[in-house]
mmCIF file with all atom_site columns, C-alpha atoms in Angstrom:
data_model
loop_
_atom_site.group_PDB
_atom_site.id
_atom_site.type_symbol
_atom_site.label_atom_id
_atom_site.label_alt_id
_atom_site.label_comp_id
_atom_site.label_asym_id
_atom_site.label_entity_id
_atom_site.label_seq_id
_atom_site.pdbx_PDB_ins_code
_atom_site.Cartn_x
_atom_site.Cartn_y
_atom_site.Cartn_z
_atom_site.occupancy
_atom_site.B_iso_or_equiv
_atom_site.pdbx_formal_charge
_atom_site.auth_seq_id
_atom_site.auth_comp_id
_atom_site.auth_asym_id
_atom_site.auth_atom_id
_atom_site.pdbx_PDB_model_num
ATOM 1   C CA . UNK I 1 1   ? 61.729 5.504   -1.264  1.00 89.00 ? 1113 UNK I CA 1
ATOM 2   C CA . UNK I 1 2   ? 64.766 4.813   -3.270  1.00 91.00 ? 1114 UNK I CA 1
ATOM 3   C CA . UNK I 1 3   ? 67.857 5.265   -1.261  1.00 93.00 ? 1115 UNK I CA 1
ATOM 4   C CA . UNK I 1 4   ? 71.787 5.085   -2.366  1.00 94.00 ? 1116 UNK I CA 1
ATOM 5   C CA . UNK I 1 5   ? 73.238 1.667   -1.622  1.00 96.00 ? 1117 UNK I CA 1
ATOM 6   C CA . UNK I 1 6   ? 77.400 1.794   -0.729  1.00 93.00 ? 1118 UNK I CA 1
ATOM 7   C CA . UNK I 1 7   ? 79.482 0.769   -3.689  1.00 94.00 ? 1119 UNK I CA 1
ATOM 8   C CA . UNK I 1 8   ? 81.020 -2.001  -2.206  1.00 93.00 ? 1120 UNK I CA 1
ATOM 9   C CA . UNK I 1 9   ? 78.083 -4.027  -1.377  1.00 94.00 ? 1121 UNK I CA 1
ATOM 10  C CA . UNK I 1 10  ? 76.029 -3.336  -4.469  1.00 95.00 ? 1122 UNK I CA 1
ATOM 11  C CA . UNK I 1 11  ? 76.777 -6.828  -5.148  1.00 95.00 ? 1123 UNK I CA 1
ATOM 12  C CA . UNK I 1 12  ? 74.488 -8.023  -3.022  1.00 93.00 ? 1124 UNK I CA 1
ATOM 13  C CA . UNK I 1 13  ? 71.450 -6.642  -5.440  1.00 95.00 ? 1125 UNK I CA 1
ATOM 14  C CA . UNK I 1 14  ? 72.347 -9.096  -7.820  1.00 95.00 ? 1126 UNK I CA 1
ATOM 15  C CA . UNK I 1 15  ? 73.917 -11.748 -5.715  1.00 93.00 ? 1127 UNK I CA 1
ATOM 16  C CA . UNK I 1 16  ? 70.810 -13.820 -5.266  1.00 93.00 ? 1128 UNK I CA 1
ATOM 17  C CA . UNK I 1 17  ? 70.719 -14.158 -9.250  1.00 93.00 ? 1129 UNK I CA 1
ATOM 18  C CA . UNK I 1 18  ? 67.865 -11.901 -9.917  1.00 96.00 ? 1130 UNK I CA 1
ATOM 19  C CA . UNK I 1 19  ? 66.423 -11.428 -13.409 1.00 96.00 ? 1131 UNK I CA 1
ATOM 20  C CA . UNK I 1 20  ? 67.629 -8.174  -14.576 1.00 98.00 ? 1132 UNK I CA 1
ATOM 21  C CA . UNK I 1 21  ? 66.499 -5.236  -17.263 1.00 98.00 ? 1133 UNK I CA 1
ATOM 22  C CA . UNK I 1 22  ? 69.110 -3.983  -19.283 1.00 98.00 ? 1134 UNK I CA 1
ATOM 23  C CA . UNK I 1 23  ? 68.738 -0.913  -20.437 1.00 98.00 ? 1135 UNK I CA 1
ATOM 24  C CA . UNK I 1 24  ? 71.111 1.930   -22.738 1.00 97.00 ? 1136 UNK I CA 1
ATOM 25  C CA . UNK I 1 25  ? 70.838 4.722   -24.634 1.00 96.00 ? 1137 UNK I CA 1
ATOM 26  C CA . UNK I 1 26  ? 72.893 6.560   -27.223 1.00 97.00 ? 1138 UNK I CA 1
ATOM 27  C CA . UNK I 1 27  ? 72.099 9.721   -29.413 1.00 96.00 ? 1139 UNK I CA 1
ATOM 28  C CA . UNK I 1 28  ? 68.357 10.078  -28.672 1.00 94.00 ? 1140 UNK I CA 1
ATOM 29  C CA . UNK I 1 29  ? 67.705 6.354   -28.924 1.00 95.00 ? 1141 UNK I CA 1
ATOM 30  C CA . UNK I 1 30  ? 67.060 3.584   -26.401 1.00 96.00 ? 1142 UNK I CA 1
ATOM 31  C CA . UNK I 1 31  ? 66.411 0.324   -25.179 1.00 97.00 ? 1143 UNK I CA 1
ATOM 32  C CA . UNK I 1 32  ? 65.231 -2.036  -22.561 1.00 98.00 ? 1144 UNK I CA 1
ATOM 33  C CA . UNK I 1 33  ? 65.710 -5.920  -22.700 1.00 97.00 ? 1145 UNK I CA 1
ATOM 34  C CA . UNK I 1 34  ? 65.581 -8.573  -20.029 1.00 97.00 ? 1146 UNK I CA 1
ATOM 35  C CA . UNK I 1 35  ? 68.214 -11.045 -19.388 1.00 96.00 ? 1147 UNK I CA 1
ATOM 36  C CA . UNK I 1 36  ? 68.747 -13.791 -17.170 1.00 94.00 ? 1148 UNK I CA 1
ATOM 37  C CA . UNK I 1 37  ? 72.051 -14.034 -17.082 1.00 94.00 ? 1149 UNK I CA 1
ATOM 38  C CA . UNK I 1 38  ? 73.863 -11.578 -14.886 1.00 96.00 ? 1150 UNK I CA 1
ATOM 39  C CA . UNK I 1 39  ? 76.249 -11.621 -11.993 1.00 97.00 ? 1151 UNK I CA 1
ATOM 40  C CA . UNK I 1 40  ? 78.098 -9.387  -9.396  1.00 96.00 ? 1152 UNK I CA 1
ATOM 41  C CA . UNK I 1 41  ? 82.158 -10.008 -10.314 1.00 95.00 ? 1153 UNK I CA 1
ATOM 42  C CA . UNK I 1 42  ? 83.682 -7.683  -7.550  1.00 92.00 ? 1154 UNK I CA 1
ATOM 43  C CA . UNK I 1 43  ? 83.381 -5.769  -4.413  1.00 90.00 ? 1155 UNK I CA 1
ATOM 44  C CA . UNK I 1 44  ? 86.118 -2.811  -4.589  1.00 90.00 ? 1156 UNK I CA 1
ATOM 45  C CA . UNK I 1 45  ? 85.417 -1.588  -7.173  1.00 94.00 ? 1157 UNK I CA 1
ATOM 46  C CA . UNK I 1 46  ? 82.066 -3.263  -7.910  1.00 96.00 ? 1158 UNK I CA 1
ATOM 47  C CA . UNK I 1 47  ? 81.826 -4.934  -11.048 1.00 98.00 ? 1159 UNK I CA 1
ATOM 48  C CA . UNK I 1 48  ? 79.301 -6.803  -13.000 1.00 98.00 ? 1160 UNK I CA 1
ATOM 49  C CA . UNK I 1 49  ? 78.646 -9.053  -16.122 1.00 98.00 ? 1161 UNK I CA 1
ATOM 50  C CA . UNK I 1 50  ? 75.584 -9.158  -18.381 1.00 98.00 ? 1162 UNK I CA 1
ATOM 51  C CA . UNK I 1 51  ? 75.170 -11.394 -20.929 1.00 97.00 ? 1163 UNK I CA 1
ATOM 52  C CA . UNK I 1 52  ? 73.851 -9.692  -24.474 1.00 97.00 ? 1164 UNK I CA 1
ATOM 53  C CA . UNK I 1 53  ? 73.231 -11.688 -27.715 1.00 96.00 ? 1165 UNK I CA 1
ATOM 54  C CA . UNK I 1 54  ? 75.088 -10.334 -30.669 1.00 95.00 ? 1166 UNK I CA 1
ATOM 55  C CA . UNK I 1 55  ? 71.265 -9.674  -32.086 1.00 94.00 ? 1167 UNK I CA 1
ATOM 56  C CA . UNK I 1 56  ? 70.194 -7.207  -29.582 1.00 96.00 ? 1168 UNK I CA 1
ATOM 57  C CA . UNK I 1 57  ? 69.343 -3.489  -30.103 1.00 97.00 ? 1169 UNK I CA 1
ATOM 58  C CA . UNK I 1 58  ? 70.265 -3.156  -26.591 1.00 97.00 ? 1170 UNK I CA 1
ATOM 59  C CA . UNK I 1 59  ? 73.888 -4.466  -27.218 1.00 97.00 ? 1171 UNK I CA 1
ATOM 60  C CA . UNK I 1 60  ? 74.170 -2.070  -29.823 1.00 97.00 ? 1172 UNK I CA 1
ATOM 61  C CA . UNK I 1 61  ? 73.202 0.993   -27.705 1.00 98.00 ? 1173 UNK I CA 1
ATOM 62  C CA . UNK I 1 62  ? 75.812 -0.429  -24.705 1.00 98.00 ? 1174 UNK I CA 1
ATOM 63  C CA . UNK I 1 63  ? 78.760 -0.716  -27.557 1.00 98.00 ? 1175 UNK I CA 1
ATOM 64  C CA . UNK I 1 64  ? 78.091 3.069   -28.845 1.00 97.00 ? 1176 UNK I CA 1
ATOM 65  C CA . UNK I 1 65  ? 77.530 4.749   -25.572 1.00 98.00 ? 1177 UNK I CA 1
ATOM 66  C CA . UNK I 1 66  ? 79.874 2.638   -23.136 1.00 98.00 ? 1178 UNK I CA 1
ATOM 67  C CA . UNK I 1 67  ? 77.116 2.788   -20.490 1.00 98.00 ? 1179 UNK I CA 1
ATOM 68  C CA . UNK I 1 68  ? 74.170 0.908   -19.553 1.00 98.00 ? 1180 UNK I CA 1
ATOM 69  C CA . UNK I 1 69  ? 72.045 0.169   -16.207 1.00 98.00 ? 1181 UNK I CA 1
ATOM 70  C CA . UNK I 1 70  ? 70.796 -3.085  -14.670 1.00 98.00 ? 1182 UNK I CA 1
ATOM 71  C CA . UNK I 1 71  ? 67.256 -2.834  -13.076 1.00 98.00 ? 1183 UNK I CA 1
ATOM 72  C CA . UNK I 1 72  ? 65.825 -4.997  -10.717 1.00 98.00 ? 1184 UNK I CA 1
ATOM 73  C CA . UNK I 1 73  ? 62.191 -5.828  -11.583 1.00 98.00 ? 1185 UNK I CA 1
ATOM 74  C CA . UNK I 1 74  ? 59.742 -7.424  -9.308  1.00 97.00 ? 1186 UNK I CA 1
ATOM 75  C CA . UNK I 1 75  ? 56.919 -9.870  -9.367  1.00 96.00 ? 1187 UNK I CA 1
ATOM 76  C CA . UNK I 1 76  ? 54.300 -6.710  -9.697  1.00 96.00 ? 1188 UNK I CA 1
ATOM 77  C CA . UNK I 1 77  ? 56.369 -6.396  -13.369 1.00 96.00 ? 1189 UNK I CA 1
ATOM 78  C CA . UNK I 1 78  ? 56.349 -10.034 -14.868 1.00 95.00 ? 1190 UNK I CA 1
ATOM 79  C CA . UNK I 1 79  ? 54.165 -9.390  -17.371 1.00 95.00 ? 1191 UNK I CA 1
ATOM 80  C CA . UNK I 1 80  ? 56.333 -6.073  -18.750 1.00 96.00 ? 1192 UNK I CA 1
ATOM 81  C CA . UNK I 1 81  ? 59.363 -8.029  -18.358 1.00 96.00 ? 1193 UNK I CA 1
ATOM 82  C CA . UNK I 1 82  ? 58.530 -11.561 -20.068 1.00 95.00 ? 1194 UNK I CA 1
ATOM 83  C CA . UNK I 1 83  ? 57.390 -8.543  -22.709 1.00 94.00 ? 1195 UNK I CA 1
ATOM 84  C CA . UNK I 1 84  ? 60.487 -6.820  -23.032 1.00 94.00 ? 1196 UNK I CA 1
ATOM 85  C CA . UNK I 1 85  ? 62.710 -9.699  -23.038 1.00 93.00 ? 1197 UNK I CA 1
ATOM 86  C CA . UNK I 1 86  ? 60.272 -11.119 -25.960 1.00 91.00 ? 1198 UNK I CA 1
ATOM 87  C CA . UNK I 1 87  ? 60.596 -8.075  -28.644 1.00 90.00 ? 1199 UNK I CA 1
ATOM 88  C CA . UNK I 1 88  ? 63.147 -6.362  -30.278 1.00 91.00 ? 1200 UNK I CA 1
ATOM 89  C CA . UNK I 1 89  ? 63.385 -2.465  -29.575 1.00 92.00 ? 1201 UNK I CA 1
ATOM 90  C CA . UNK I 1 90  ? 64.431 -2.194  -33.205 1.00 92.00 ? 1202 UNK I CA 1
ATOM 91  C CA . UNK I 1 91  ? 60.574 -3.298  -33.939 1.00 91.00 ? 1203 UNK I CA 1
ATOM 92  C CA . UNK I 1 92  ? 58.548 -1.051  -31.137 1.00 92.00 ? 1204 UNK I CA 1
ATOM 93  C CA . UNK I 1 93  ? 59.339 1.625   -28.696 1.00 95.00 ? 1205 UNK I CA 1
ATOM 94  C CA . UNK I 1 94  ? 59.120 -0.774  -25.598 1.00 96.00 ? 1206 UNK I CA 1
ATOM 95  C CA . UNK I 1 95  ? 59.139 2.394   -23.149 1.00 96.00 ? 1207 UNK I CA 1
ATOM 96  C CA . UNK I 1 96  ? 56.066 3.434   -25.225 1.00 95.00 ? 1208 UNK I CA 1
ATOM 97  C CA . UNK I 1 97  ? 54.961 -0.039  -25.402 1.00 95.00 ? 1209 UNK I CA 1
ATOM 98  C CA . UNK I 1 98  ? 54.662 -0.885  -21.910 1.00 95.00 ? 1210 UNK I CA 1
ATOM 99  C CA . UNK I 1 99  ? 54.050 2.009   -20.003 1.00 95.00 ? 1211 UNK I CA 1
ATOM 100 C CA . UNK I 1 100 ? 57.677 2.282   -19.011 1.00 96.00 ? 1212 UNK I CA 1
ATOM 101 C CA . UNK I 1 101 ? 59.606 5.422   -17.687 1.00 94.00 ? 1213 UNK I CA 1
ATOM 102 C CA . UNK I 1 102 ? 62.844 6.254   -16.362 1.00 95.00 ? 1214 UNK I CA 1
ATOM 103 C CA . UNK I 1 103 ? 63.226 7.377   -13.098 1.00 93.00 ? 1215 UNK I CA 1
ATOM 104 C CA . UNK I 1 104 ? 65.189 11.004  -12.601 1.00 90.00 ? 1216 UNK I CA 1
ATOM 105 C CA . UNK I 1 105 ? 68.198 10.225  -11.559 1.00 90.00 ? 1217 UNK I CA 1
ATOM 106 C CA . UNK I 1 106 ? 70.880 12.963  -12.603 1.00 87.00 ? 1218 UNK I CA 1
ATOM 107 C CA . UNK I 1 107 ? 73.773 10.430  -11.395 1.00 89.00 ? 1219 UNK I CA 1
ATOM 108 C CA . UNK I 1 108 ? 72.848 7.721   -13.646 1.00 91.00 ? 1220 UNK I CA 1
ATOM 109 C CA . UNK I 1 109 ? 74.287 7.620   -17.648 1.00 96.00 ? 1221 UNK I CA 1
ATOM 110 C CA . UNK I 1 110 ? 71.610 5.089   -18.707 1.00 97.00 ? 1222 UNK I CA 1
ATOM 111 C CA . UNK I 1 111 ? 67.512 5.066   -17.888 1.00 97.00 ? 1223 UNK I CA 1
ATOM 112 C CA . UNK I 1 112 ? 66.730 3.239   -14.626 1.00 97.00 ? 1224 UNK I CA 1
ATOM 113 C CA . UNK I 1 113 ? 63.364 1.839   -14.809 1.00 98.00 ? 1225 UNK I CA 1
ATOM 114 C CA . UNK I 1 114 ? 60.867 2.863   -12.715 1.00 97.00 ? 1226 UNK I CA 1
ATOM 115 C CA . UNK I 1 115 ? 59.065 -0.024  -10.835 1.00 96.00 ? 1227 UNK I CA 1
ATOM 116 C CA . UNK I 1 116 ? 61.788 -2.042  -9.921  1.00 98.00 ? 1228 UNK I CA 1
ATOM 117 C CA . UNK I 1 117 ? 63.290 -2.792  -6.829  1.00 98.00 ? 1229 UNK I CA 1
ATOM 118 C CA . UNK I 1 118 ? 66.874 -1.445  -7.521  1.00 98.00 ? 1230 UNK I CA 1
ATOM 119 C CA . UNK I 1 119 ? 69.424 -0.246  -9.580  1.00 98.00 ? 1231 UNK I CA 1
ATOM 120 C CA . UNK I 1 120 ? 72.748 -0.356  -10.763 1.00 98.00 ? 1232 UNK I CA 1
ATOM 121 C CA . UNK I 1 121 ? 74.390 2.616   -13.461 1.00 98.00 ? 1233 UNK I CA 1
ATOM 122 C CA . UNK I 1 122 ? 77.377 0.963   -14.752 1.00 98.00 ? 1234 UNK I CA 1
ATOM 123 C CA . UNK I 1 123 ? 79.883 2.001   -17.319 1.00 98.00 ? 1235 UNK I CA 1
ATOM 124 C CA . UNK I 1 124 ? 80.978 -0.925  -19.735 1.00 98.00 ? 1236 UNK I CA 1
ATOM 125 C CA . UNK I 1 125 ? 84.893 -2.204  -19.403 1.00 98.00 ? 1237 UNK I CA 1
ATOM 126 C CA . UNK I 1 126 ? 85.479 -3.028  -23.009 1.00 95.00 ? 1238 UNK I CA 1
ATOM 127 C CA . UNK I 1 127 ? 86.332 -6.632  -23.754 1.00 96.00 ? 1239 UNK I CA 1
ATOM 128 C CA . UNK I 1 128 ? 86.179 -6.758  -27.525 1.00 95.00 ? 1240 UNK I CA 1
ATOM 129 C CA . UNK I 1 129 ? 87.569 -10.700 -27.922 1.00 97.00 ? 1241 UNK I CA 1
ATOM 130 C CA . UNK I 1 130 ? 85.101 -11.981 -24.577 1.00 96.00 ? 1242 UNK I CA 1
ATOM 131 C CA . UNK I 1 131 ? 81.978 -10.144 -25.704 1.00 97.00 ? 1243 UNK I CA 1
ATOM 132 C CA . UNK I 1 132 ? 82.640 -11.173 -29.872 1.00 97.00 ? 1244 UNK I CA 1
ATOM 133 C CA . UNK I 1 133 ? 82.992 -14.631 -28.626 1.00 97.00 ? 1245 UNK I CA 1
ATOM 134 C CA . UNK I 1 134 ? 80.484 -15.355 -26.115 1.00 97.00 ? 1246 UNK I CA 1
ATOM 135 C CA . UNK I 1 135 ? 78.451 -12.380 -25.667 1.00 97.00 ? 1247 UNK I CA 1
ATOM 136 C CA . UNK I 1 136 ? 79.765 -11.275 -21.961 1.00 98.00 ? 1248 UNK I CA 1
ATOM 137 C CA . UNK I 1 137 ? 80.065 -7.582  -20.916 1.00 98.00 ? 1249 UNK I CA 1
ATOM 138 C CA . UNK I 1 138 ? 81.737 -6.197  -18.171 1.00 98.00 ? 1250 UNK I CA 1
ATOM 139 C CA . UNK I 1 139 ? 80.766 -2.963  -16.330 1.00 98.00 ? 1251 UNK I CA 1
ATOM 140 C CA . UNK I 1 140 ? 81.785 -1.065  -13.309 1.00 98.00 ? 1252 UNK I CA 1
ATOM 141 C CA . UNK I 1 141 ? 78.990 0.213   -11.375 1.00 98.00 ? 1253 UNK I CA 1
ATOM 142 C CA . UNK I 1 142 ? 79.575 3.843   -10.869 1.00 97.00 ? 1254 UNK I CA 1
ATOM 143 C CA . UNK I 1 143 ? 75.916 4.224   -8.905  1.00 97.00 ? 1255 UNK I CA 1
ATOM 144 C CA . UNK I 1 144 ? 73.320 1.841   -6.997  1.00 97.00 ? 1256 UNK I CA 1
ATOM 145 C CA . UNK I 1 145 ? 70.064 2.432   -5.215  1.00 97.00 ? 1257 UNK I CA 1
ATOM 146 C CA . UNK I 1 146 ? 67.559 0.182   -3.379  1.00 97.00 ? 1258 UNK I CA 1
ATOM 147 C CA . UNK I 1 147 ? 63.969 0.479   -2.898  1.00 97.00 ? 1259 UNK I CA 1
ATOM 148 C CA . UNK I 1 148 ? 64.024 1.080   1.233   1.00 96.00 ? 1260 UNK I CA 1
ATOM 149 C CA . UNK I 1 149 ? 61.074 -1.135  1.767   1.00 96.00 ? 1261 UNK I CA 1
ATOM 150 C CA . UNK I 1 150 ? 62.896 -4.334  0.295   1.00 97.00 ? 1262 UNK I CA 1
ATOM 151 C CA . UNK I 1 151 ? 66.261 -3.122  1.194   1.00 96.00 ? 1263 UNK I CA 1
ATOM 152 C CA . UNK I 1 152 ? 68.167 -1.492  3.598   1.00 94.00 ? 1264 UNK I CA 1
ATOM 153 C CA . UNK I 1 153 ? 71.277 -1.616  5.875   1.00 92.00 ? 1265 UNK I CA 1
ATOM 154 C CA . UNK I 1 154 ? 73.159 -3.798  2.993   1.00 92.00 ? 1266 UNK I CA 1
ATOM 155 C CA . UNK I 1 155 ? 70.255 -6.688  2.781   1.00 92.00 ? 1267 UNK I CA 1
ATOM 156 C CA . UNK I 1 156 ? 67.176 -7.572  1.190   1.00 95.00 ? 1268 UNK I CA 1
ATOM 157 C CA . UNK I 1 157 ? 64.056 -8.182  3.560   1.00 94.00 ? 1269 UNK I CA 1
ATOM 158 C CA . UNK I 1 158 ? 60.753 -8.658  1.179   1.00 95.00 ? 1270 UNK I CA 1
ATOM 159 C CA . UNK I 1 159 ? 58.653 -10.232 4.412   1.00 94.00 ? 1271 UNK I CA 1
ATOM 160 C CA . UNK I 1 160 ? 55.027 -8.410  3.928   1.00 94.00 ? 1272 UNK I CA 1
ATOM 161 C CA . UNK I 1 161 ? 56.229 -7.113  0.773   1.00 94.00 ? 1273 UNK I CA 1
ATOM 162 C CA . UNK I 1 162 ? 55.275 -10.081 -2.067  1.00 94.00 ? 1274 UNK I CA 1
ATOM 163 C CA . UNK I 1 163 ? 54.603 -7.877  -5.089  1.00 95.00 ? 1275 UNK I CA 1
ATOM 164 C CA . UNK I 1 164 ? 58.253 -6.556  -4.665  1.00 96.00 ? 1276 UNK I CA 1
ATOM 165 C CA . UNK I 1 165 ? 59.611 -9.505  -4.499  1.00 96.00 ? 1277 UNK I CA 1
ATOM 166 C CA . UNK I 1 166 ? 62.201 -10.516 -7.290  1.00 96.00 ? 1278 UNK I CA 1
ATOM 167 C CA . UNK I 1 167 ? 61.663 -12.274 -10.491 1.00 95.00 ? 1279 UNK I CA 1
ATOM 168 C CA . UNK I 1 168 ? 63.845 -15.445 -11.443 1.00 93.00 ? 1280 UNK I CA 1
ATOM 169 C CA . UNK I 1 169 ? 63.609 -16.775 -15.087 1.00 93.00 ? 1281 UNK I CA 1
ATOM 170 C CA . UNK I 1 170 ? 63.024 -20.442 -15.266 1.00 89.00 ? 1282 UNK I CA 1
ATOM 171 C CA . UNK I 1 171 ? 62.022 -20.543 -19.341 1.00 87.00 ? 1283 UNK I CA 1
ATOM 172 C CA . UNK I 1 172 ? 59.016 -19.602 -21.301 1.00 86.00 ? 1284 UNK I CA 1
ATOM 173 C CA . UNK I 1 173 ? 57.772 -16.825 -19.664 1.00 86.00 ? 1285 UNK I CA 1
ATOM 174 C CA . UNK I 1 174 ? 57.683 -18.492 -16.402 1.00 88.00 ? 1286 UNK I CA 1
ATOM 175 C CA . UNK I 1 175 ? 59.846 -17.150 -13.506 1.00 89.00 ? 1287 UNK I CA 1
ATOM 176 C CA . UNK I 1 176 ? 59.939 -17.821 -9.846  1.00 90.00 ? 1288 UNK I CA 1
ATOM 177 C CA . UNK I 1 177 ? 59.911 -15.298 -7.028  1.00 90.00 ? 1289 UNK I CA 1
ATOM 178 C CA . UNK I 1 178 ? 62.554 -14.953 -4.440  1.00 89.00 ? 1290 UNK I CA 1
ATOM 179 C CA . UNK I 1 179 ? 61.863 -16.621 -1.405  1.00 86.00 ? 1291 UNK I CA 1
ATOM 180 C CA . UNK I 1 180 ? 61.772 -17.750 2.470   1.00 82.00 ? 1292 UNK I CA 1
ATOM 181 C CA . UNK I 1 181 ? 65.327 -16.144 3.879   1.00 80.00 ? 1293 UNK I CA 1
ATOM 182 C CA . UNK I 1 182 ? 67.061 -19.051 5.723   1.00 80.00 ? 1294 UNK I CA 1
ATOM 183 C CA . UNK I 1 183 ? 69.359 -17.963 8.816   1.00 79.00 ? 1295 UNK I CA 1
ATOM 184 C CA . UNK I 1 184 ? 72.446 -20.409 8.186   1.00 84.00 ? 1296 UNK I CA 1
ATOM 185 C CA . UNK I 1 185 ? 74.300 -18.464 10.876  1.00 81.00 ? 1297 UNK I CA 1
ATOM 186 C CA . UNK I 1 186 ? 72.086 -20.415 13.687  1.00 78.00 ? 1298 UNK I CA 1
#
């Protein structure tokens, strides 16, 4: 079940450095990419940064519409996502392409992918110079949910749940899963 996660911790969906889909859309048209590089930036409000090569269709869709979403995929959705990340939308339909839908979520401005683990509707701060130069965008997140199974009560928890488990991008196509949680506290 996908539940709402409090804006001030929806950092902690992206704080362990998952890979992420980005995805926008803007008069009829949209997108879906994946991208490795992407960070929380703030709390109160929450804030994030995505990183989007001048060359994307996806970056084109965020600049026109001022919106786009950050899904969380899993290790049940490598294949889709090493896909994604490795074609351009302006050369296939990659919702067509791989199966993909967007879940109904009336709050949310861009689609949120169905299949991942959670999600975070953000609307883009406009930083002409930074994203010109070296292809960073900022966005406030203005909604996040969680898939209750992995996540709940502000945390992740993916014991007994492996196929949920999230997908880190080494190179290549090959990505690592999230793993063991270590109690530093003891």
């Amino acid at each position: 079940m996908r539940l709402p996660v409090e804006l001030p911790k929806a950092y902690r969906l992206l704080n362990h450095g998952p890979t992420v889909l980005v995805s926008a859309q803007h008069d009829g048209r949209r997108n879906v990419m994946a991208a490795a590089w992407a960070m929380p930036l703030d709390f109160d409000p929450p804030k994030v940064a995505v990183v989007l090569d001048k060359s994307t269709y996806t970056r084109e869709l965020v600049q026109q519409s001022n919106h786009f979403a950050l899904s969380v995929p899993c290790q049940a959705q490598a294949r889709m996502v090493h896909g994604v990340g490795s074609h351009s939308g302006r050369e296939q339909d990659k919702f067509a392409a791989y199966g993909l839908n967007a879940l109904e979520e009336p709050a949310a401005h861009s689609p949120l992918i169905n299949g991942c683990v959670a999600w975070l509707d953000c609307e883009r701060l406009p930083q002409p110079e930074q994203e010109a130069r070296f292809d960073l965008f900022l966005g406030q997140v203005t909604g996040a949910w969680a898939l209750s199974q992995v996540f709940t009560a502000g945390r992740w928890h993916f014991e007994g749940q492996d196929a949920l488990r999230t997908l880190h991008h080494i190179a290549g196509g090959q990505f690592f899963t999230i793993g063991k949680p270590v109690d530093g506290s003891k």
